[in-house]
C-alpha cells in the first residue's frame, strides 16, 4: 500500500444520482491528502444493530485535499445488495466510517507517452483523475468508455474535459458505437501509438483489454474488481493468481499487492464465471495425492 492508511469517521457532504449510479462526497481528513489514482477506500455499512459486518470497497473517483469542509473523497456506487443500498440511502451530514487510502495506485510513465484509458460501467470512476494526472505530465490521453446501455455509462461528459478524446461503446447501441470496448480499443491504440493502456472494470473486460494491448505492443495496467471484505490484507477473500518477475505464479491479495496489476501478469486462464481457482502450477498449490 502507498502512503499512510487511516480510519476516520467522515461526514457525507453530497449524495447525487448519476444515471444508474450514486456519486457520494465524504469529508475524510487524512485520507484524501496521500491518495493517488487507482487507490480505493473501504466503507463500513449499516448502523449499530446491522448484520452487515463487512466493509464495501470503492475506487477513489476524485479527492480534494482541502476545501470548505476539509479533505474530501468521492466514490461512485451501484446499489446492488443491502450494503450498497444502505450507503446510497445516506443523507448529507450522516456519518461514514472510512478506511483509506488503500492499495497500490496506477504506475505513471516516466516519459510523456500516449496513453489510452478504458472503463467499463462505473469502473471508469478512477480514470478521470488519472487522465488529468497524465496530461499534467505531458501525455496524450484518450478514453474508451463502455457499458451495457447508455444509463450504465459513467462520466462521458467528464471524460471530454479530462482527456484529449473520448470513444463510447454500448452493448445495445443506445449510445456511441454498438459493441464492446475491445472492438474499438485496437484502432485507438494503433492510431495514437499508445505505450500504456490503463483499465478498470469487469474481469472479462480487463482480460480482453490486456489481449488487445499486447497485440498492439502496449503495456496494460489493470485495476481488478475482486471482492474485498476487509481491504487491508487480512481476510484473503480477494486473492488472485499473478505471475511474478521470476516466472512463478503466486496467489496474491488484490487489496494489498493490487488492485492495479500488469495485465500480462494476471493468470486470466484461472478466472471466469465469478470464480478464481488456484492454478496447478502456482506456488503452494495442492498436489495430486495430498498436500
mmCIF file of C-alpha atoms in Angstrom:
data_model
loop_
_atom_site.group_PDB
_atom_site.id
_atom_site.type_symbol
_atom_site.label_atom_id
_atom_site.label_comp_id
_atom_site.label_asym_id
_atom_site.label_seq_id
_atom_site.Cartn_x
_atom_site.Cartn_y
_atom_site.Cartn_z
ATOM 1 C CA UNK A 1 0.000 0.000 0.000
ATOM 2 C CA UNK A 2 1.140 3.508 -0.776
ATOM 3 C CA UNK A 3 1.309 6.128 1.976
ATOM 4 C CA UNK A 4 -0.315 6.118 5.392
ATOM 5 C CA UNK A 5 -3.644 4.352 5.891
ATOM 6 C CA UNK A 6 -6.044 5.885 8.379
ATOM 7 C CA UNK A 7 -9.504 5.135 9.743
ATOM 8 C CA UNK A 8 -11.731 8.149 10.215
ATOM 9 C CA UNK A 9 -15.373 8.887 10.894
ATOM 10 C CA UNK A 10 -16.267 11.011 7.909
ATOM 11 C CA UNK A 11 -19.312 13.101 7.125
ATOM 12 C CA UNK A 12 -21.367 12.791 3.961
ATOM 13 C CA UNK A 13 -21.411 16.101 2.098
ATOM 14 C CA UNK A 14 -23.386 15.114 -1.007
ATOM 15 C CA UNK A 15 -25.212 12.126 -2.495
ATOM 16 C CA UNK A 16 -26.017 12.713 -6.177
ATOM 17 C CA UNK A 17 -27.762 10.365 -8.584
ATOM 18 C CA UNK A 18 -25.811 9.994 -11.849
ATOM 19 C CA UNK A 19 -27.560 7.710 -14.328
ATOM 20 C CA UNK A 20 -27.751 4.257 -12.759
ATOM 21 C CA UNK A 21 -25.272 5.191 -10.011
ATOM 22 C CA UNK A 22 -24.797 7.330 -6.912
ATOM 23 C CA UNK A 23 -21.903 9.783 -6.560
ATOM 24 C CA UNK A 24 -21.006 10.312 -2.885
ATOM 25 C CA UNK A 25 -18.705 13.000 -1.476
ATOM 26 C CA UNK A 26 -17.399 12.363 2.039
ATOM 27 C CA UNK A 27 -15.240 14.524 4.298
ATOM 28 C CA UNK A 28 -12.380 12.193 5.269
ATOM 29 C CA UNK A 29 -9.384 14.076 6.732
ATOM 30 C CA UNK A 30 -6.101 12.239 6.294
ATOM 31 C CA UNK A 31 -7.456 10.009 3.514
ATOM 32 C CA UNK A 32 -7.525 12.491 0.647
ATOM 33 C CA UNK A 33 -4.062 14.012 1.155
ATOM 34 C CA UNK A 34 -1.808 10.974 0.434
ATOM 35 C CA UNK A 35 -4.139 9.315 -2.107
ATOM 36 C CA UNK A 36 -3.247 8.620 -5.749
ATOM 37 C CA UNK A 37 -5.310 7.485 -8.778
ATOM 38 C CA UNK A 38 -6.089 3.775 -8.624
ATOM 39 C CA UNK A 39 -6.322 3.534 -4.845
ATOM 40 C CA UNK A 40 -9.569 2.819 -3.007
ATOM 41 C CA UNK A 41 -11.404 3.226 0.282
ATOM 42 C CA UNK A 42 -13.298 0.713 2.446
ATOM 43 C CA UNK A 43 -16.577 1.996 3.891
ATOM 44 C CA UNK A 44 -18.421 0.486 6.856
ATOM 45 C CA UNK A 45 -22.094 -0.216 6.206
ATOM 46 C CA UNK A 46 -25.117 -0.437 8.463
ATOM 47 C CA UNK A 47 -25.930 1.036 11.861
ATOM 48 C CA UNK A 48 -25.071 -0.314 15.330
ATOM 49 C CA UNK A 49 -27.625 -3.153 15.084
ATOM 50 C CA UNK A 50 -26.886 -4.087 11.473
ATOM 51 C CA UNK A 51 -25.908 -7.598 10.396
ATOM 52 C CA UNK A 52 -23.694 -6.080 7.679
ATOM 53 C CA UNK A 53 -20.276 -6.658 9.251
ATOM 54 C CA UNK A 54 -18.080 -6.415 6.174
ATOM 55 C CA UNK A 55 -16.929 -3.184 4.595
ATOM 56 C CA UNK A 56 -17.567 -2.283 0.967
ATOM 57 C CA UNK A 57 -14.617 -1.154 -1.162
ATOM 58 C CA UNK A 58 -14.797 1.539 -3.837
ATOM 59 C CA UNK A 59 -12.250 3.134 -6.152
ATOM 60 C CA UNK A 60 -11.470 6.765 -5.437
ATOM 61 C CA UNK A 61 -13.164 8.838 -8.119
ATOM 62 C CA UNK A 62 -11.651 12.131 -7.018
ATOM 63 C CA UNK A 63 -10.096 13.678 -3.925
ATOM 64 C CA UNK A 64 -9.728 17.245 -2.683
ATOM 65 C CA UNK A 65 -7.009 17.508 -0.024
ATOM 66 C CA UNK A 66 -8.506 20.732 1.344
ATOM 67 C CA UNK A 67 -11.695 22.682 0.976
ATOM 68 C CA UNK A 68 -14.615 24.218 2.816
ATOM 69 C CA UNK A 69 -15.127 21.080 4.863
ATOM 70 C CA UNK A 70 -11.571 19.720 4.866
ATOM 71 C CA UNK A 71 -10.214 16.879 2.728
ATOM 72 C CA UNK A 72 -12.937 15.080 0.750
ATOM 73 C CA UNK A 73 -13.124 11.820 -1.201
ATOM 74 C CA UNK A 74 -15.597 10.977 -3.966
ATOM 75 C CA UNK A 75 -16.803 7.448 -4.752
ATOM 76 C CA UNK A 76 -19.294 6.063 -7.265
ATOM 77 C CA UNK A 77 -21.643 3.320 -6.088
ATOM 78 C CA UNK A 78 -24.100 0.987 -7.822
ATOM 79 C CA UNK A 79 -26.835 -0.035 -5.386
ATOM 80 C CA UNK A 80 -26.999 -3.829 -5.726
ATOM 81 C CA UNK A 81 -27.121 -5.527 -2.315
ATOM 82 C CA UNK A 82 -28.104 -4.428 1.218
ATOM 83 C CA UNK A 83 -24.710 -2.828 1.900
ATOM 84 C CA UNK A 84 -24.591 -0.590 -1.150
ATOM 85 C CA UNK A 85 -28.295 0.191 -0.791
ATOM 86 C CA UNK A 86 -27.619 1.365 2.760
ATOM 87 C CA UNK A 87 -24.782 3.603 1.577
ATOM 88 C CA UNK A 88 -26.747 5.135 -1.280
ATOM 89 C CA UNK A 89 -29.634 5.925 1.103
ATOM 90 C CA UNK A 90 -27.395 8.101 3.308
ATOM 91 C CA UNK A 91 -28.134 11.817 3.545
ATOM 92 C CA UNK A 92 -25.880 14.855 3.958
ATOM 93 C CA UNK A 93 -24.335 15.105 7.462
ATOM 94 C CA UNK A 94 -24.677 11.340 8.059
ATOM 95 C CA UNK A 95 -21.547 9.688 9.457
ATOM 96 C CA UNK A 96 -19.469 7.365 7.262
ATOM 97 C CA UNK A 97 -16.639 5.216 8.650
ATOM 98 C CA UNK A 98 -13.784 5.324 6.110
ATOM 99 C CA UNK A 99 -10.507 3.390 5.884
ATOM 100 C CA UNK A 100 -8.018 4.547 3.253
ATOM 101 C CA UNK A 101 -6.275 5.234 1.029
ATOM 102 C CA UNK A 102 -5.799 1.537 0.263
ATOM 103 C CA UNK A 103 -3.984 -0.464 -2.385
ATOM 104 C CA UNK A 104 -1.330 0.328 -4.961
ATOM 105 C CA UNK A 105 -2.081 3.173 -7.404
ATOM 106 C CA UNK A 106 -1.701 3.196 -11.167
ATOM 107 C CA UNK A 107 2.017 3.455 -12.043
ATOM 108 C CA UNK A 108 2.721 6.578 -14.074
ATOM 109 C CA UNK A 109 5.040 6.534 -17.107
ATOM 110 C CA UNK A 110 8.420 8.194 -16.625
ATOM 111 C CA UNK A 111 8.149 9.897 -20.022
ATOM 112 C CA UNK A 112 5.403 11.764 -21.906
ATOM 113 C CA UNK A 113 3.895 8.861 -23.857
ATOM 114 C CA UNK A 114 0.418 8.433 -25.405
ATOM 115 C CA UNK A 115 -1.978 6.555 -23.095
ATOM 116 C CA UNK A 116 -5.434 5.025 -23.512
ATOM 117 C CA UNK A 117 -7.767 4.700 -20.516
ATOM 118 C CA UNK A 118 -10.567 2.110 -20.665
ATOM 119 C CA UNK A 119 -13.541 1.979 -18.299
ATOM 120 C CA UNK A 120 -16.459 -0.434 -18.070
ATOM 121 C CA UNK A 121 -19.609 0.931 -16.421
ATOM 122 C CA UNK A 122 -18.826 2.742 -13.181
ATOM 123 C CA UNK A 123 -15.409 1.084 -13.307
ATOM 124 C CA UNK A 124 -14.433 4.269 -15.142
ATOM 125 C CA UNK A 125 -14.638 6.216 -11.853
ATOM 126 C CA UNK A 126 -10.862 6.408 -11.110
ATOM 127 C CA UNK A 127 -9.839 7.145 -14.703
ATOM 128 C CA UNK A 128 -10.718 10.858 -14.931
ATOM 129 C CA UNK A 129 -8.376 11.802 -12.110
ATOM 130 C CA UNK A 130 -5.761 9.569 -13.756
ATOM 131 C CA UNK A 131 -6.339 11.273 -17.128
ATOM 132 C CA UNK A 132 -5.720 14.706 -15.654
ATOM 133 C CA UNK A 133 -2.595 13.480 -13.847
ATOM 134 C CA UNK A 134 -1.206 12.010 -17.075
ATOM 135 C CA UNK A 135 -1.941 15.145 -19.097
ATOM 136 C CA UNK A 136 -0.172 17.249 -16.468
ATOM 137 C CA UNK A 137 2.878 15.094 -17.256
ATOM 138 C CA UNK A 138 2.556 15.890 -20.968
ATOM 139 C CA UNK A 139 0.893 12.622 -22.050
ATOM 140 C CA UNK A 140 -1.675 12.487 -24.858
ATOM 141 C CA UNK A 141 -4.707 10.759 -23.309
ATOM 142 C CA UNK A 142 -7.726 9.166 -24.967
ATOM 143 C CA UNK A 143 -10.532 7.297 -23.202
ATOM 144 C CA UNK A 144 -12.741 4.388 -24.214
ATOM 145 C CA UNK A 145 -15.880 4.174 -22.064
ATOM 146 C CA UNK A 146 -18.227 1.211 -22.398
ATOM 147 C CA UNK A 147 -21.308 -0.218 -20.721
ATOM 148 C CA UNK A 148 -24.283 -2.467 -21.374
ATOM 149 C CA UNK A 149 -26.522 0.538 -22.105
ATOM 150 C CA UNK A 150 -26.450 4.339 -22.062
ATOM 151 C CA UNK A 151 -27.698 4.650 -18.467
ATOM 152 C CA UNK A 152 -24.853 2.366 -17.313
ATOM 153 C CA UNK A 153 -22.139 4.606 -18.743
ATOM 154 C CA UNK A 154 -20.356 6.850 -16.294
ATOM 155 C CA UNK A 155 -18.502 10.086 -16.943
ATOM 156 C CA UNK A 156 -18.778 10.655 -20.700
ATOM 157 C CA UNK A 157 -19.078 14.443 -20.294
ATOM 158 C CA UNK A 158 -16.411 14.479 -17.582
ATOM 159 C CA UNK A 159 -14.155 12.434 -19.845
ATOM 160 C CA UNK A 160 -14.371 15.036 -22.592
ATOM 161 C CA UNK A 161 -12.985 17.580 -20.139
ATOM 162 C CA UNK A 162 -10.303 15.305 -18.674
ATOM 163 C CA UNK A 163 -8.977 13.627 -21.860
ATOM 164 C CA UNK A 164 -7.972 14.629 -25.383
ATOM 165 C CA UNK A 165 -10.691 12.399 -26.895
ATOM 166 C CA UNK A 166 -13.428 10.018 -25.704
ATOM 167 C CA UNK A 167 -14.813 6.964 -27.517
ATOM 168 C CA UNK A 168 -18.082 5.396 -26.320
ATOM 169 C CA UNK A 169 -19.434 1.874 -26.792
ATOM 170 C CA UNK A 170 -22.607 0.202 -25.543
ATOM 171 C CA UNK A 171 -23.628 -3.421 -25.879
ATOM 172 C CA UNK A 172 -27.098 -2.447 -27.148
ATOM 173 C CA UNK A 173 -26.050 0.527 -29.283
ATOM 174 C CA UNK A 174 -28.051 3.028 -27.207
ATOM 175 C CA UNK A 175 -25.017 5.360 -27.143
ATOM 176 C CA UNK A 176 -21.833 5.546 -29.182
ATOM 177 C CA UNK A 177 -20.741 2.516 -31.157
ATOM 178 C CA UNK A 178 -22.568 -0.772 -30.674
ATOM 179 C CA UNK A 179 -20.246 -3.391 -29.253
ATOM 180 C CA UNK A 180 -17.557 -3.804 -26.621
ATOM 181 C CA UNK A 181 -14.637 -1.575 -25.661
ATOM 182 C CA UNK A 182 -12.301 -4.191 -27.134
ATOM 183 C CA UNK A 183 -13.920 -3.633 -30.549
ATOM 184 C CA UNK A 184 -12.553 -0.083 -30.768
ATOM 185 C CA UNK A 185 -9.528 -0.274 -28.477
ATOM 186 C CA UNK A 186 -7.175 -1.736 -31.081
ATOM 187 C CA UNK A 187 -7.737 1.083 -33.541
ATOM 188 C CA UNK A 188 -7.305 3.732 -30.833
ATOM 189 C CA UNK A 189 -4.028 2.190 -29.614
ATOM 190 C CA UNK A 190 -2.783 1.835 -33.178
ATOM 191 C CA UNK A 191 -3.653 5.418 -34.176
ATOM 192 C CA UNK A 192 -2.270 7.046 -31.037
ATOM 193 C CA UNK A 193 0.793 4.806 -30.745
ATOM 194 C CA UNK A 194 -0.141 4.314 -27.075
ATOM 195 C CA UNK A 195 2.565 2.828 -24.880
ATOM 196 C CA UNK A 196 0.260 2.134 -21.921
ATOM 197 C CA UNK A 197 -3.378 1.092 -21.631
ATOM 198 C CA UNK A 198 -4.976 1.655 -18.228
ATOM 199 C CA UNK A 199 -8.254 -0.124 -17.461
ATOM 200 C CA UNK A 200 -10.803 -0.614 -14.710
ATOM 201 C CA UNK A 201 -13.991 -2.642 -14.974
ATOM 202 C CA UNK A 202 -15.323 -6.219 -15.040
ATOM 203 C CA UNK A 203 -12.726 -9.003 -15.107
ATOM 204 C CA UNK A 204 -13.767 -10.282 -18.548
ATOM 205 C CA UNK A 205 -13.270 -6.795 -19.950
ATOM 206 C CA UNK A 206 -9.842 -6.500 -18.326
ATOM 207 C CA UNK A 207 -8.784 -9.767 -19.933
ATOM 208 C CA UNK A 208 -9.826 -8.598 -23.411
ATOM 209 C CA UNK A 209 -8.187 -5.198 -22.878
ATOM 210 C CA UNK A 210 -4.954 -6.943 -21.910
ATOM 211 C CA UNK A 211 -5.068 -9.119 -25.029
ATOM 212 C CA UNK A 212 -5.677 -6.122 -27.330
ATOM 213 C CA UNK A 213 -2.936 -4.072 -25.658
ATOM 214 C CA UNK A 214 -0.441 -6.920 -26.014
ATOM 215 C CA UNK A 215 -1.356 -7.427 -29.663
ATOM 216 C CA UNK A 216 -0.505 -3.778 -30.349
ATOM 217 C CA UNK A 217 2.695 -3.626 -28.316
ATOM 218 C CA UNK A 218 1.293 -1.686 -25.353
ATOM 219 C CA UNK A 219 1.542 -2.489 -21.647
ATOM 220 C CA UNK A 220 -1.802 -2.988 -19.868
ATOM 221 C CA UNK A 221 -2.187 -1.762 -16.285
ATOM 222 C CA UNK A 222 -5.498 -3.054 -14.922
ATOM 223 C CA UNK A 223 -7.361 -2.340 -11.678
ATOM 224 C CA UNK A 224 -9.077 -5.631 -10.881
ATOM 225 C CA UNK A 225 -12.578 -5.996 -9.494
ATOM 226 C CA UNK A 226 -12.161 -8.755 -6.933
ATOM 227 C CA UNK A 227 -14.496 -8.977 -3.929
ATOM 228 C CA UNK A 228 -12.763 -7.401 -0.940
ATOM 229 C CA UNK A 229 -14.193 -7.911 2.522
ATOM 230 C CA UNK A 230 -11.575 -6.101 4.607
ATOM 231 C CA UNK A 231 -9.433 -4.096 2.183
ATOM 232 C CA UNK A 232 -6.319 -4.370 4.381
ATOM 233 C CA UNK A 233 -4.930 -7.807 3.530
ATOM 234 C CA UNK A 234 -6.307 -9.819 6.436
ATOM 235 C CA UNK A 235 -9.268 -11.867 5.171
ATOM 236 C CA UNK A 236 -7.784 -13.379 1.963
ATOM 237 C CA UNK A 237 -11.092 -13.182 0.051
ATOM 238 C CA UNK A 238 -9.543 -11.225 -2.835
ATOM 239 C CA UNK A 239 -6.621 -13.499 -3.742
ATOM 240 C CA UNK A 240 -5.700 -13.652 -7.415
ATOM 241 C CA UNK A 241 -3.132 -15.722 -9.352
ATOM 242 C CA UNK A 242 -0.378 -13.412 -10.600
ATOM 243 C CA UNK A 243 2.945 -14.318 -12.211
ATOM 244 C CA UNK A 244 5.955 -12.582 -10.688
ATOM 245 C CA UNK A 245 9.118 -11.313 -12.367
ATOM 246 C CA UNK A 246 10.691 -14.696 -11.504
ATOM 247 C CA UNK A 247 8.108 -16.505 -13.667
ATOM 248 C CA UNK A 248 6.370 -18.147 -10.707
ATOM 249 C CA UNK A 249 2.617 -17.818 -10.132
ATOM 250 C CA UNK A 250 1.511 -16.881 -6.627
ATOM 251 C CA UNK A 251 -1.891 -16.208 -5.076
ATOM 252 C CA UNK A 252 -1.646 -12.538 -4.090
ATOM 253 C CA UNK A 253 -4.068 -10.223 -2.330
ATOM 254 C CA UNK A 254 -5.717 -7.737 -4.681
ATOM 255 C CA UNK A 255 -6.265 -5.223 -1.889
ATOM 256 C CA UNK A 256 -2.589 -5.013 -0.877
ATOM 257 C CA UNK A 257 -0.477 -6.148 -3.844
ATOM 258 C CA UNK A 258 -3.103 -4.615 -6.140
ATOM 259 C CA UNK A 259 -5.707 -3.606 -7.130
ATOM 260 C CA UNK A 260 -3.536 -2.494 -10.056
ATOM 261 C CA UNK A 261 -1.543 -5.222 -11.825
ATOM 262 C CA UNK A 262 0.197 -5.546 -15.149
ATOM 263 C CA UNK A 263 -2.409 -7.268 -17.279
ATOM 264 C CA UNK A 264 0.074 -9.717 -18.777
ATOM 265 C CA UNK A 265 0.972 -10.970 -15.280
ATOM 266 C CA UNK A 266 -2.594 -11.922 -14.275
ATOM 267 C CA UNK A 267 -3.490 -15.576 -14.878
ATOM 268 C CA UNK A 268 -6.738 -14.950 -16.720
ATOM 269 C CA UNK A 269 -6.976 -18.681 -17.552
ATOM 270 C CA UNK A 270 -7.796 -19.308 -13.865
ATOM 271 C CA UNK A 271 -10.534 -16.656 -13.654
ATOM 272 C CA UNK A 272 -14.052 -16.996 -15.027
ATOM 273 C CA UNK A 273 -17.713 -17.236 -14.160
ATOM 274 C CA UNK A 274 -17.188 -15.307 -10.949
ATOM 275 C CA UNK A 275 -14.745 -17.942 -9.681
ATOM 276 C CA UNK A 276 -10.972 -17.687 -9.240
ATOM 277 C CA UNK A 277 -9.185 -21.020 -8.929
ATOM 278 C CA UNK A 278 -5.651 -21.845 -7.856
ATOM 279 C CA UNK A 279 -3.625 -22.871 -10.944
ATOM 280 C CA UNK A 280 -1.959 -26.262 -10.618
ATOM 281 C CA UNK A 281 1.469 -24.688 -11.116
ATOM 282 C CA UNK A 282 1.011 -21.936 -8.505
ATOM 283 C CA UNK A 283 3.364 -21.810 -5.546
ATOM 284 C CA UNK A 284 1.757 -23.811 -2.732
ATOM 285 C CA UNK A 285 -0.945 -25.355 -4.916
ATOM 286 C CA UNK A 286 -2.251 -28.760 -3.776
ATOM 287 C CA UNK A 287 -0.521 -31.708 -5.440
ATOM 288 C CA UNK A 288 -2.187 -34.922 -6.581
ATOM 289 C CA UNK A 289 -2.317 -37.414 -3.739
ATOM 290 C CA UNK A 290 -2.255 -34.830 -0.979
ATOM 291 C CA UNK A 291 -0.722 -31.534 0.101
#
